[in-house]
Short mmCIF file of C-alpha atoms in Angstrom, two decimals:
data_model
loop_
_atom_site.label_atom_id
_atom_site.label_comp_id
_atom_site.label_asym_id
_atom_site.label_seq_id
_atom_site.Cartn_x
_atom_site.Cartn_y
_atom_site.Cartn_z
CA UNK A 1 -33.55 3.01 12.82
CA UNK A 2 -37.06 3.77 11.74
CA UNK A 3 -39.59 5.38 14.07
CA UNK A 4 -36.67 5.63 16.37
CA UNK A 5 -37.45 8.75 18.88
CA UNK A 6 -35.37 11.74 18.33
CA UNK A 7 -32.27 12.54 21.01
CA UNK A 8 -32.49 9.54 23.30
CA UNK A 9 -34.94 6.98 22.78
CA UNK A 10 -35.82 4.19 24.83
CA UNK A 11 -34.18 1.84 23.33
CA UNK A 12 -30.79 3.92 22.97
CA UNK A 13 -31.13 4.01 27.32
CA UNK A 14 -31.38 0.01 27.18
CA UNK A 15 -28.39 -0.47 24.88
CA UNK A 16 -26.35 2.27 26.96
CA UNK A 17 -27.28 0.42 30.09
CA UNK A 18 -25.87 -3.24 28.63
CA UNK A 19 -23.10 -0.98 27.09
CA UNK A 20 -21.65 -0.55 30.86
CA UNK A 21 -23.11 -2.87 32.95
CA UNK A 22 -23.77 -5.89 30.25
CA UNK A 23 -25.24 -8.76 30.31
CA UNK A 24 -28.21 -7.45 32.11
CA UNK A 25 -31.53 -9.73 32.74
CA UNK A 26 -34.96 -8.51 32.00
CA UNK A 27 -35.22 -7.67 35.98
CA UNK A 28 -31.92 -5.81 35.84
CA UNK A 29 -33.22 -3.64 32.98
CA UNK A 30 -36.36 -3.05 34.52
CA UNK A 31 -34.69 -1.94 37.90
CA UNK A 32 -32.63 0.95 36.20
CA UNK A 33 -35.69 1.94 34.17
CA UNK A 34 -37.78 2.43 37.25
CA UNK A 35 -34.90 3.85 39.12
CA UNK A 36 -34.51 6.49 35.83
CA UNK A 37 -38.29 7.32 35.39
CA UNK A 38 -38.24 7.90 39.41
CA UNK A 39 -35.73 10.39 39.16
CA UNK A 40 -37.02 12.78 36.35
CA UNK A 41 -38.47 15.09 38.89
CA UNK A 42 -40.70 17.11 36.82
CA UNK A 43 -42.37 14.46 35.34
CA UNK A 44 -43.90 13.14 38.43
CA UNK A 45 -47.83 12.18 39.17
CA UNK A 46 -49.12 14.95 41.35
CA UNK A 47 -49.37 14.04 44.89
CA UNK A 48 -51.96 14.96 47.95
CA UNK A 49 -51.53 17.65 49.72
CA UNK A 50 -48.12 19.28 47.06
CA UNK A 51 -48.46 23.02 46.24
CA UNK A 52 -50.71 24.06 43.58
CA UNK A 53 -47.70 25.52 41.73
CA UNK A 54 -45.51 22.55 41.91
CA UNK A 55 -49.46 20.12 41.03
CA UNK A 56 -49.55 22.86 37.86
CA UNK A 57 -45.56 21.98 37.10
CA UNK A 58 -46.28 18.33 36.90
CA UNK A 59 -49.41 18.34 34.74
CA UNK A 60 -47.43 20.47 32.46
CA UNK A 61 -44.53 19.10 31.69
CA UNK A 62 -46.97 15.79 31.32
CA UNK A 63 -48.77 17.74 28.53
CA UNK A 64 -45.43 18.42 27.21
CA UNK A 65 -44.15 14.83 26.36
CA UNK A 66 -47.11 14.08 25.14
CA UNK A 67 -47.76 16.97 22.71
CA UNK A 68 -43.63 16.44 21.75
CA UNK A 69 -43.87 12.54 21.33
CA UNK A 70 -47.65 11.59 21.60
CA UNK A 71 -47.37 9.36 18.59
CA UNK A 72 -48.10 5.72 18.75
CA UNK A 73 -45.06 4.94 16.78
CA UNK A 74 -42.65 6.71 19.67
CA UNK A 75 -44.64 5.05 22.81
CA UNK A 76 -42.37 3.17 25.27
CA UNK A 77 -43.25 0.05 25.49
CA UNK A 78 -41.25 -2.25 28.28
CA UNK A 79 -37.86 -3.31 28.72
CA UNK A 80 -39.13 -6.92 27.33
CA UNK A 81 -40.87 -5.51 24.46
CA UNK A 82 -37.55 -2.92 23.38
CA UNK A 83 -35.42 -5.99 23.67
CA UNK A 84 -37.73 -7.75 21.29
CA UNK A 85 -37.32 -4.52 18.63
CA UNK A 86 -32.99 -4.39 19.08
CA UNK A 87 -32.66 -8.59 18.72
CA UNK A 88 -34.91 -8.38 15.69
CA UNK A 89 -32.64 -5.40 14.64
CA UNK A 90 -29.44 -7.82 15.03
CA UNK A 91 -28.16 -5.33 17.79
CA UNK A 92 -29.56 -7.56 21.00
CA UNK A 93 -29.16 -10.51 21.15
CA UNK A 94 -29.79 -13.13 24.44
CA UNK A 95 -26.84 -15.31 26.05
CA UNK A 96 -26.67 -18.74 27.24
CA UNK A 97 -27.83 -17.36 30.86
CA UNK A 98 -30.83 -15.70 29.34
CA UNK A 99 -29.40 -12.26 29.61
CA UNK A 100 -29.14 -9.46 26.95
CA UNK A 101 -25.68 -8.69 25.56
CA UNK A 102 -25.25 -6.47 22.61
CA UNK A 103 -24.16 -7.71 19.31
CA UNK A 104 -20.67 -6.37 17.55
CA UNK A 105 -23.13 -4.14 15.92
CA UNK A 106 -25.22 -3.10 18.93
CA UNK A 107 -21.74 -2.23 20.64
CA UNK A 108 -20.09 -0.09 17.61
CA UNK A 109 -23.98 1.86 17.64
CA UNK A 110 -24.03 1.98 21.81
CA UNK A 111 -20.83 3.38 21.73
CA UNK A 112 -21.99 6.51 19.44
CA UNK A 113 -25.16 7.04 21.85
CA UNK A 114 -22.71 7.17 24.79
CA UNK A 115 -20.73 9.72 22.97
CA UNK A 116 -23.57 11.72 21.75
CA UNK A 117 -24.75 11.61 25.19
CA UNK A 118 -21.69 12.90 27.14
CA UNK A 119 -21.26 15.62 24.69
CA UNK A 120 -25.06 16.60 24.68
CA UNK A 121 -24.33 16.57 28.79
CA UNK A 122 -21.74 18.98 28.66
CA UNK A 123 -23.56 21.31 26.77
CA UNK A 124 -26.75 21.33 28.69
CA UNK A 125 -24.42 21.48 31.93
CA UNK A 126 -22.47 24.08 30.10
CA UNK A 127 -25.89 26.13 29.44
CA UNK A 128 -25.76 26.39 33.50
CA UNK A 129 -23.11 28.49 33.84
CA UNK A 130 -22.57 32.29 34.91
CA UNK A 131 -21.35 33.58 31.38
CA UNK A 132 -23.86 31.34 29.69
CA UNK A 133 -26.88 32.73 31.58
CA UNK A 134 -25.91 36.15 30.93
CA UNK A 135 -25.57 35.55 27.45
CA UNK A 136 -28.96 33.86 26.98
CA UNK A 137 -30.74 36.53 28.97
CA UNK A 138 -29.46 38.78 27.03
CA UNK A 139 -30.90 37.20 23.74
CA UNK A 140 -34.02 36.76 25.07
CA UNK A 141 -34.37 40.12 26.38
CA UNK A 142 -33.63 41.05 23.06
CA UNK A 143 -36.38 39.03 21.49
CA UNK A 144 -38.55 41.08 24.06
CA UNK A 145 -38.14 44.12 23.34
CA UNK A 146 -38.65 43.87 19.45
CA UNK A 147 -41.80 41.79 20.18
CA UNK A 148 -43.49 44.02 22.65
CA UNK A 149 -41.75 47.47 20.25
CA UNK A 150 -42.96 45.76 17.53
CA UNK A 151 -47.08 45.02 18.83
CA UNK A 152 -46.83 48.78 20.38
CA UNK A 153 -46.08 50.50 16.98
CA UNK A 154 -48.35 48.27 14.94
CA UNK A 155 -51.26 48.67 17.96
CA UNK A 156 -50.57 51.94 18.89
CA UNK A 157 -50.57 50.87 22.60
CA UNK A 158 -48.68 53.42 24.31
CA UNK A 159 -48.45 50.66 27.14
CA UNK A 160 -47.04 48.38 25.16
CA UNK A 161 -43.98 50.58 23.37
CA UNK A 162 -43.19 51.90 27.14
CA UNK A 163 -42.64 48.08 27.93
CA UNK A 164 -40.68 48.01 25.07
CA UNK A 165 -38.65 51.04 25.44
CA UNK A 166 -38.03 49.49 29.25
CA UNK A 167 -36.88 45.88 27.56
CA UNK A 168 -34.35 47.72 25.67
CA UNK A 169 -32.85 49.28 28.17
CA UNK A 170 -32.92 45.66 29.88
CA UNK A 171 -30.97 44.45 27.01
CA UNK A 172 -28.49 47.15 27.25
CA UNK A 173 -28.48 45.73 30.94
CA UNK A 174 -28.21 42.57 30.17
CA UNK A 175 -25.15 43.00 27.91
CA UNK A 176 -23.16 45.30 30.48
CA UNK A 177 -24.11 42.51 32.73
CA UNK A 178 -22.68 39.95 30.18
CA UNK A 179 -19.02 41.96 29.64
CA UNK A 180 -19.14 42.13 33.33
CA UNK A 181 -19.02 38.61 34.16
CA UNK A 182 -17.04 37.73 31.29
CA UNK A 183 -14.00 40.20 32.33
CA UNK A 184 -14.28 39.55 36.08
CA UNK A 185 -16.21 42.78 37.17
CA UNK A 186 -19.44 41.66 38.20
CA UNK A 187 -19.59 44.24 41.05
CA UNK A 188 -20.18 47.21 38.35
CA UNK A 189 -22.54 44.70 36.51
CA UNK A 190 -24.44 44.19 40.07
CA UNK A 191 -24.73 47.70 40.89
CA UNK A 192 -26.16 48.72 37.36
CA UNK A 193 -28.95 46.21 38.09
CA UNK A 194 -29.72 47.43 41.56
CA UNK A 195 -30.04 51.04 39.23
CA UNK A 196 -32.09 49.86 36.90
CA UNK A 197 -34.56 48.35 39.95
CA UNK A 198 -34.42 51.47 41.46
CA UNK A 199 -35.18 53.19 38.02
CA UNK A 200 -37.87 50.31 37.14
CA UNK A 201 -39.61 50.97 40.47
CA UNK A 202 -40.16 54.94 40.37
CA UNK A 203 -41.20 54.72 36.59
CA UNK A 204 -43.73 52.58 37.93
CA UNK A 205 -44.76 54.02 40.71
CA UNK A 206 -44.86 57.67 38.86
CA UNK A 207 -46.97 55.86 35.79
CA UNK A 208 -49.70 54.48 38.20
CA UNK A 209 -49.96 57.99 40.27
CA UNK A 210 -50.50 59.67 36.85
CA UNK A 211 -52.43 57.29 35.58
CA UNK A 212 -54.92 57.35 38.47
CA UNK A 213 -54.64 60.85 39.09
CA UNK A 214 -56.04 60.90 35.12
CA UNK A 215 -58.59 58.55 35.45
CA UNK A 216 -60.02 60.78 38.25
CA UNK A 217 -60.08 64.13 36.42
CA UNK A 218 -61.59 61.80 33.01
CA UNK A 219 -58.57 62.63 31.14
CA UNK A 220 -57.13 58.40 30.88
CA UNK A 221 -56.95 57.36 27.09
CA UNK A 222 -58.69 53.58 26.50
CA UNK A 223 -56.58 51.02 25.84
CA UNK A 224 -56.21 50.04 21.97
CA UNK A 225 -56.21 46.36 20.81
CA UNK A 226 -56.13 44.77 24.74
CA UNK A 227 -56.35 41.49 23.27
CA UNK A 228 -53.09 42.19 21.67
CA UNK A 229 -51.36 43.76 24.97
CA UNK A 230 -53.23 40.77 26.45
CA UNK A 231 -51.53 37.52 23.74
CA UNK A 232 -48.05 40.11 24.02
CA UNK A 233 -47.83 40.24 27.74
CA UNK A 234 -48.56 36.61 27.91
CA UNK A 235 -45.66 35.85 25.89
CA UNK A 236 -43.59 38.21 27.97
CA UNK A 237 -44.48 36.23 31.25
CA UNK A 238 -43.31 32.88 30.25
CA UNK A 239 -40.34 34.31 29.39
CA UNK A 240 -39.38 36.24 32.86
CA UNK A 241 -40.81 33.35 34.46
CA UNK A 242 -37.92 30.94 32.67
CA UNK A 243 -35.59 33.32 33.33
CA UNK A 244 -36.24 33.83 36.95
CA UNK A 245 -36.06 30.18 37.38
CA UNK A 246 -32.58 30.14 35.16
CA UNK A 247 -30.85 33.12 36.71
CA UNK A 248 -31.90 32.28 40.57
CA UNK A 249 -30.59 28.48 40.03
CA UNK A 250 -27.15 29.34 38.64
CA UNK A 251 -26.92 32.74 40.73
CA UNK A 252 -27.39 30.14 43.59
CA UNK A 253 -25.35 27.69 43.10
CA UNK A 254 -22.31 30.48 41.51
CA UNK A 255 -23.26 32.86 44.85
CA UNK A 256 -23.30 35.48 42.08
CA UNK A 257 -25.15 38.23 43.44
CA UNK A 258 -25.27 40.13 39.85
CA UNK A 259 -27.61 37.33 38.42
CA UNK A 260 -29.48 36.77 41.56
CA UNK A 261 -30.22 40.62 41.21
CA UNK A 262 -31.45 39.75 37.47
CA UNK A 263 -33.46 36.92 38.80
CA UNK A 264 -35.24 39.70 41.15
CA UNK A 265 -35.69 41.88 38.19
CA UNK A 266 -37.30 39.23 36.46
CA UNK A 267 -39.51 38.35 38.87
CA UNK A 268 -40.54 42.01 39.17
CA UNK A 269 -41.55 41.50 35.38
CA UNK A 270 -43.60 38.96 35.95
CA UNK A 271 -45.88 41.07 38.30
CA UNK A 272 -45.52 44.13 36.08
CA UNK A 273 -47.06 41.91 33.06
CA UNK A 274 -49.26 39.72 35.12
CA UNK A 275 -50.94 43.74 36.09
CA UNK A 276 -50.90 44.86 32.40
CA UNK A 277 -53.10 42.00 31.59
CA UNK A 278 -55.17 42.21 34.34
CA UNK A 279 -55.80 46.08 33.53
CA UNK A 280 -56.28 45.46 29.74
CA UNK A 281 -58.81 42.57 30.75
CA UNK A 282 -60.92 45.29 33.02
CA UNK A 283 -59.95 47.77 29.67
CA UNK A 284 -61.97 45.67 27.88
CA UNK A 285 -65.15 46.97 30.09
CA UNK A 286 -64.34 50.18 30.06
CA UNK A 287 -62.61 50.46 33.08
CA UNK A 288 -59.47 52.20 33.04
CA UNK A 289 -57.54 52.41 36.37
CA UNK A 290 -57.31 48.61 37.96
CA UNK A 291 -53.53 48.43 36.47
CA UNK A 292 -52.45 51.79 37.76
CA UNK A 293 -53.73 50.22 41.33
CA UNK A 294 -51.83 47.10 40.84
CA UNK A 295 -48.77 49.00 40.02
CA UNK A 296 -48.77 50.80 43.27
CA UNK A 297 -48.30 47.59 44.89
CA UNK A 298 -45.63 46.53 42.67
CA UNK A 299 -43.64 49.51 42.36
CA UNK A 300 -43.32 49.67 45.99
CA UNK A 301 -42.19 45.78 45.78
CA UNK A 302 -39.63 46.42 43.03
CA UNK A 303 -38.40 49.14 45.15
CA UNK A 304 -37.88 47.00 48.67
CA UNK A 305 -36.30 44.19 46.56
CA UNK A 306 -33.69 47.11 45.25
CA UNK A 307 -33.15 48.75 48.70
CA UNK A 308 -32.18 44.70 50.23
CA UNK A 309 -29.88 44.40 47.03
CA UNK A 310 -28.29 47.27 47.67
CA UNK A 311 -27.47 46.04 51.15
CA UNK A 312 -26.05 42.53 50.12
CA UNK A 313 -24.16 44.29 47.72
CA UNK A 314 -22.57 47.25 50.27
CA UNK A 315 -21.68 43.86 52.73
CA UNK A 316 -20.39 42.41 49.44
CA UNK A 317 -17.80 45.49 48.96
CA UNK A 318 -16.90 45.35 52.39
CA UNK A 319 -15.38 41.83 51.95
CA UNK A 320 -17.86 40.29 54.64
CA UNK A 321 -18.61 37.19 53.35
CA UNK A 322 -22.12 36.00 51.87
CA UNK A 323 -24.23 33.19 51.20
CA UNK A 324 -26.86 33.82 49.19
CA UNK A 325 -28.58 30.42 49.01
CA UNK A 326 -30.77 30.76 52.07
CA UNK A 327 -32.11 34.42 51.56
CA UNK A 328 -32.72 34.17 47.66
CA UNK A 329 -34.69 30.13 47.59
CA UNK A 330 -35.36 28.70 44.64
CA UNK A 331 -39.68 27.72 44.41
CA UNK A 332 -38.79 24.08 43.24
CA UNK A 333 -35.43 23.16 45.37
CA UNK A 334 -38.05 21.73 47.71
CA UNK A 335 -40.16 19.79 44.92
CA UNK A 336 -36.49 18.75 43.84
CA UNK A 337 -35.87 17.17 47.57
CA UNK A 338 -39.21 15.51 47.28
CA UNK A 339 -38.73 13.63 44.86
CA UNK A 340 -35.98 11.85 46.25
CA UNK A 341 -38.53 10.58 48.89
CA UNK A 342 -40.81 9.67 45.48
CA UNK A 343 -38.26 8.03 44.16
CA UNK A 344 -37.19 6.19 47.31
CA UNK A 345 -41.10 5.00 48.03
CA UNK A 346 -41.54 4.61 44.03
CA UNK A 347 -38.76 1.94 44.76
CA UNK A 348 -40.32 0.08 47.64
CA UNK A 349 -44.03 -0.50 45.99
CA UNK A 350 -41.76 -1.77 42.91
CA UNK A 351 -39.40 -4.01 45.50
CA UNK A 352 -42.77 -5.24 46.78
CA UNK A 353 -44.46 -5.65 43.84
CA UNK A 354 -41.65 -7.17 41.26
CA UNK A 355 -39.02 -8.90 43.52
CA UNK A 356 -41.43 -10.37 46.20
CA UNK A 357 -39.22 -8.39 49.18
CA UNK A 358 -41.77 -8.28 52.34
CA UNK A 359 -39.33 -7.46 55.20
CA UNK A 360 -37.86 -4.22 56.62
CA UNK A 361 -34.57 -5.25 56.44
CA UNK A 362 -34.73 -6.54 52.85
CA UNK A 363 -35.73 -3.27 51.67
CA UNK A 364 -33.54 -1.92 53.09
CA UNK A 365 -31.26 -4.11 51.32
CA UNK A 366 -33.02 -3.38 47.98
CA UNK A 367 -32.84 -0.05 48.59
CA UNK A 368 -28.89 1.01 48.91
CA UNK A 369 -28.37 -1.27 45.92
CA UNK A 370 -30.52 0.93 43.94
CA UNK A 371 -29.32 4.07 44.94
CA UNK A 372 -26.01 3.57 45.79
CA UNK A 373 -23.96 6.38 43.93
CA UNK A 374 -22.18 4.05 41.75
CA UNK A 375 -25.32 2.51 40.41
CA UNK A 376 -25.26 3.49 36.60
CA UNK A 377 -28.37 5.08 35.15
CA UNK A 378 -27.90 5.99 31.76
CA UNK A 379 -28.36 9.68 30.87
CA UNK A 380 -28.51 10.74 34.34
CA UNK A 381 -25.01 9.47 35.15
CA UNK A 382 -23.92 11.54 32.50
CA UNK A 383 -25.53 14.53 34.04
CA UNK A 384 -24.77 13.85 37.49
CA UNK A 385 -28.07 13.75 38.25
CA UNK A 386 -28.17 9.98 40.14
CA UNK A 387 -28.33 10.33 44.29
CA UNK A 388 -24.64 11.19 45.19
CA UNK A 389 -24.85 10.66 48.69
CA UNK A 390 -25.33 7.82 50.65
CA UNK A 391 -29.08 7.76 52.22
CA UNK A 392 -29.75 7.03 55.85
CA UNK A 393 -32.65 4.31 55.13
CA UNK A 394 -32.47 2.64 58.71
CA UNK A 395 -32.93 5.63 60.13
CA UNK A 396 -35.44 7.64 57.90
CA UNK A 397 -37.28 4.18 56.83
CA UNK A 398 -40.57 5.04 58.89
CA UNK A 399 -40.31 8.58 57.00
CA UNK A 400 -40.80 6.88 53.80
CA UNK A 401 -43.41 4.13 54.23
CA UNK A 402 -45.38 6.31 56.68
CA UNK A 403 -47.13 8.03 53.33
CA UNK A 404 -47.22 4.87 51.41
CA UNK A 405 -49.37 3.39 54.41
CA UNK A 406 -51.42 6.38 55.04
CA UNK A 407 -52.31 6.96 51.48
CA UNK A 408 -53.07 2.49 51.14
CA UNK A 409 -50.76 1.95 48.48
CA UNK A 410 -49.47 -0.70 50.70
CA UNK A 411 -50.13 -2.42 53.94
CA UNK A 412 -48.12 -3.64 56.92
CA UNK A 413 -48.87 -7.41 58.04
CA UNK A 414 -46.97 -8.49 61.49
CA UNK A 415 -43.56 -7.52 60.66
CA UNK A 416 -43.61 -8.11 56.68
CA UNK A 417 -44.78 -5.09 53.85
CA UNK A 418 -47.62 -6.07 50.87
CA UNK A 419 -48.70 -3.70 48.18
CA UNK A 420 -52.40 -3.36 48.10
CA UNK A 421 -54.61 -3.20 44.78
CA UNK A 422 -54.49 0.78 45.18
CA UNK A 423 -50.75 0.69 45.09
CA UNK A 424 -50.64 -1.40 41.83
CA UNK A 425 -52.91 1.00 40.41
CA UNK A 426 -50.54 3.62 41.56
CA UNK A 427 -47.45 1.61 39.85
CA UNK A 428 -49.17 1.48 36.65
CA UNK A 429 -50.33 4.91 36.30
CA UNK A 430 -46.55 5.59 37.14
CA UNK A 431 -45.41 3.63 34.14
CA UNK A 432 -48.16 5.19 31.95
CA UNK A 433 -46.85 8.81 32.90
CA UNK A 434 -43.99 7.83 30.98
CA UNK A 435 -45.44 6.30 27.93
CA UNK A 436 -44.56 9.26 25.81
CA UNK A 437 -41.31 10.49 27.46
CA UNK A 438 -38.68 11.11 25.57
CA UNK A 439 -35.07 13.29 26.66
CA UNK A 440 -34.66 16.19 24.92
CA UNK A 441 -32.26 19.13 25.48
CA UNK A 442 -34.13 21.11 27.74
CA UNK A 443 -34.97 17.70 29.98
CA UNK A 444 -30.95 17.45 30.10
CA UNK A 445 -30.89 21.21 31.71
CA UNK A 446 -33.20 20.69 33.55
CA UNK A 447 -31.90 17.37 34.83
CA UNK A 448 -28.69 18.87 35.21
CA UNK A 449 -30.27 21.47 37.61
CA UNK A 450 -30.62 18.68 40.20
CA UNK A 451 -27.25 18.23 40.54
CA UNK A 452 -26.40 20.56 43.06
CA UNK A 453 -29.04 22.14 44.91
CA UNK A 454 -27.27 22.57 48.26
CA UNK A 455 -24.55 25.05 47.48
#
């Protein structure tokens, strides 16, 4: 099709959707694309009062879609105006009840999106397991260390080749780590992490103490090319903070200690490079010692972390059984329960707005047909990432319209609900948040993430 968007277009979401559920009306379509757009959690507006880190997340990954897909030929238009594109295409076409229905050719061409689909699902679901962690952590670590052994030799940054030398031995890590899960001895592979903490931690600590006992007796060599260590470093952050995120979500949800103890280490990285920068910025005014400072502080943190691994994993050799998904949280599992609550109140200032419901009890109504767990959504039914649990809306219902009043988005007359002009603003800026969305493999993982956040 031409200036059809890559992976999973719009319109490919419309024709899956009359694929299973067919004939659909132009309300119908526009109920499961608000009910999908709702549920991509990172994607979100920002809201009052949410964490600077998770405010950050969403303006990001808004930036994203529309650096990825910020063309005018890929914008989403509506439901009515996609429907318009496939009938003119001869793969829509509307019925006698003035629903769409796909044509013989829409079908044959629906059915190879739904196959693409489930197959592209089962490998980003696939990407969330144990083995498959291990073995992309151990790639990228790889990547690391040539990058950072690569700037050091070229720059002559003695900083920078010790990071390197210390991502090798991470990808030797990582690899033991790898054969350890894969052959069912992930005890070994856990206790060779808590070793290289421990080892990680005193190299620290010992290269601040001499690096500040240097700097004292005017013996500390300048930095060499710190906008190099700086760009480097950088690089080296994004990374540990990815794989933090990775290795704590499918540690979690495994209980795998051995890659909740990587997730530790690569949060420890994330310090170590966040003080490298931070002394190579002060390097670049001659002043030598703020890193060395910093890595007191984190050397000491590296080495706590180790000491409480060591502990699970002594309980862990005892047989005494552990759950590791309280103690070791995952930053967005929280942002990930919000957004339910967005979705739910996204839902109600639609309800209000499109389908003219004004009463408690109807949306109520509205609400378990929308999110009942056999309510296809295309793409996210494939990666089980629709609400699978029935929702207590009686009972929570002043929960979720309590923020939707407070903010004015919509007001309460007698005993009947009516969205204000603020909350129609809201609904449109909602819609335009989308405009350049488009799925692609890393939304699938991390849609798939959402799947099960409580084990």
């Amino acid at each position: 099709m031409k200036d059809e968007k890559p992976v999973l277009g719009f319109d490919k979401f419309l024709m899956m959707a009359l694929l299973k559920d067919g004939p659909l009306s132009k309300e119908e379509l526009w109920e499961k694309t608000i009910l999908f757009l709702s549920l991509i959690w990172y994607q979100q507006l920002p809201g009052k009062g949410q964490p600077l880190t998770q405010n950050l997340f969403f303006k990001v990954a808004s930036i994203r879609s529309k650096i990825e897909d910020g063309k005018a030929s890929k914008a989403t238009g509506s439901p009515e105006e996609e429907m318009k594109k496939l009938i003119e295409k001869d793969l829509v076409k509307l019925n006698d009840e003035n629903k769409y229905e796909l044509t013989p050719e829409g079908l044959k061409n629906a059915k190879i999106f739904r196959e693409h689909m489930e197959k592209s699902a089962s490998s980003a679901v696939g990407e969330l397991t144990p083995s498959s962690t291990a073995k992309n952590t151990t790639f990228l670590d790889a990547f690391l260390a040539v990058l950072k052994l690569g700037s050091g030799i070229i720059s002559g940054s003695v900083g920078l080749i010790a990071d390197g030398t210390d991502a090798t031995m991470d990808t030797v890590e990582s690899i033991m780590v790898w054969l350890g899960i894969k052959y069912h001895r992930e005890d070994l592979s856990t206790i060779l992490v808590i070793i290289g903490l421990f080892v990680a931690s005193i190299s620290v600590l010992f290269d601040s103490v001499t690096h500040i006992l240097g700097t004292l007796a005017g013996h500390s060599d300048p930095m060499t090319l710190p906008f190099l260590v700086i760009a480097v470093e950088g690089i080296a952050i994004l990374a540990a903070v990815f794989l933090f995120y990775y290795q704590r979500f499918v540690g979690k949800v495994s209980n795998s200690l051995t890659l909740i103890s990587q997730s530790v280490d690569s949060k420890n990285h994330i310090f170590i490079g966040t003080s490298v920068i931070i002394g190579a910025i002060f390097a670049i005014y001659g002043i030598y010692f703020v890193d060395a400072v910093i890595g007191l502080f984190v050397g000491a943190g590296i080495f706590r972390d180790a000491v409480g691994l060591l502990r699970e994993a002594i309980s862990a050799q005892r047989g005494e059984e552990e759950d590791y998904s309280q103690e070791y949280k995952l930053p967005l599992e929280e942002c990930w329960e919000e957004n339910k609550l967005m979705a739910f109140r996204n839902w109600i200032l639609y309800a209000l707005w499109a389908e003219d419901l004004k009463t408690q009890p109807e949306i109520i109504t509205s609400l378990k047909r929308a999110f009942h767990p056999d309510n296809y959504i295309p793409v996210l039914s494939e990666l089980n990432a629709t609400c699978k649990e029935h929702y207590d809306f009686e009972g929570q219902f002043e929960i979720l319209i309590h923020p939707l009043k407070e903010h004015e988005l919509l007001i309460e007359e007698i005993e009947e609900y009516v969205i204000t002009e603020k909350g129609g603003k809201h609904l449109k800026a909602f819609f335009d948040n989308f405009r350049y969305y488009d799925v692609h493999y890393s939304d699938k993982i991390l849609l798939a993430m959402t799947q099960d956040t409580k084990k």
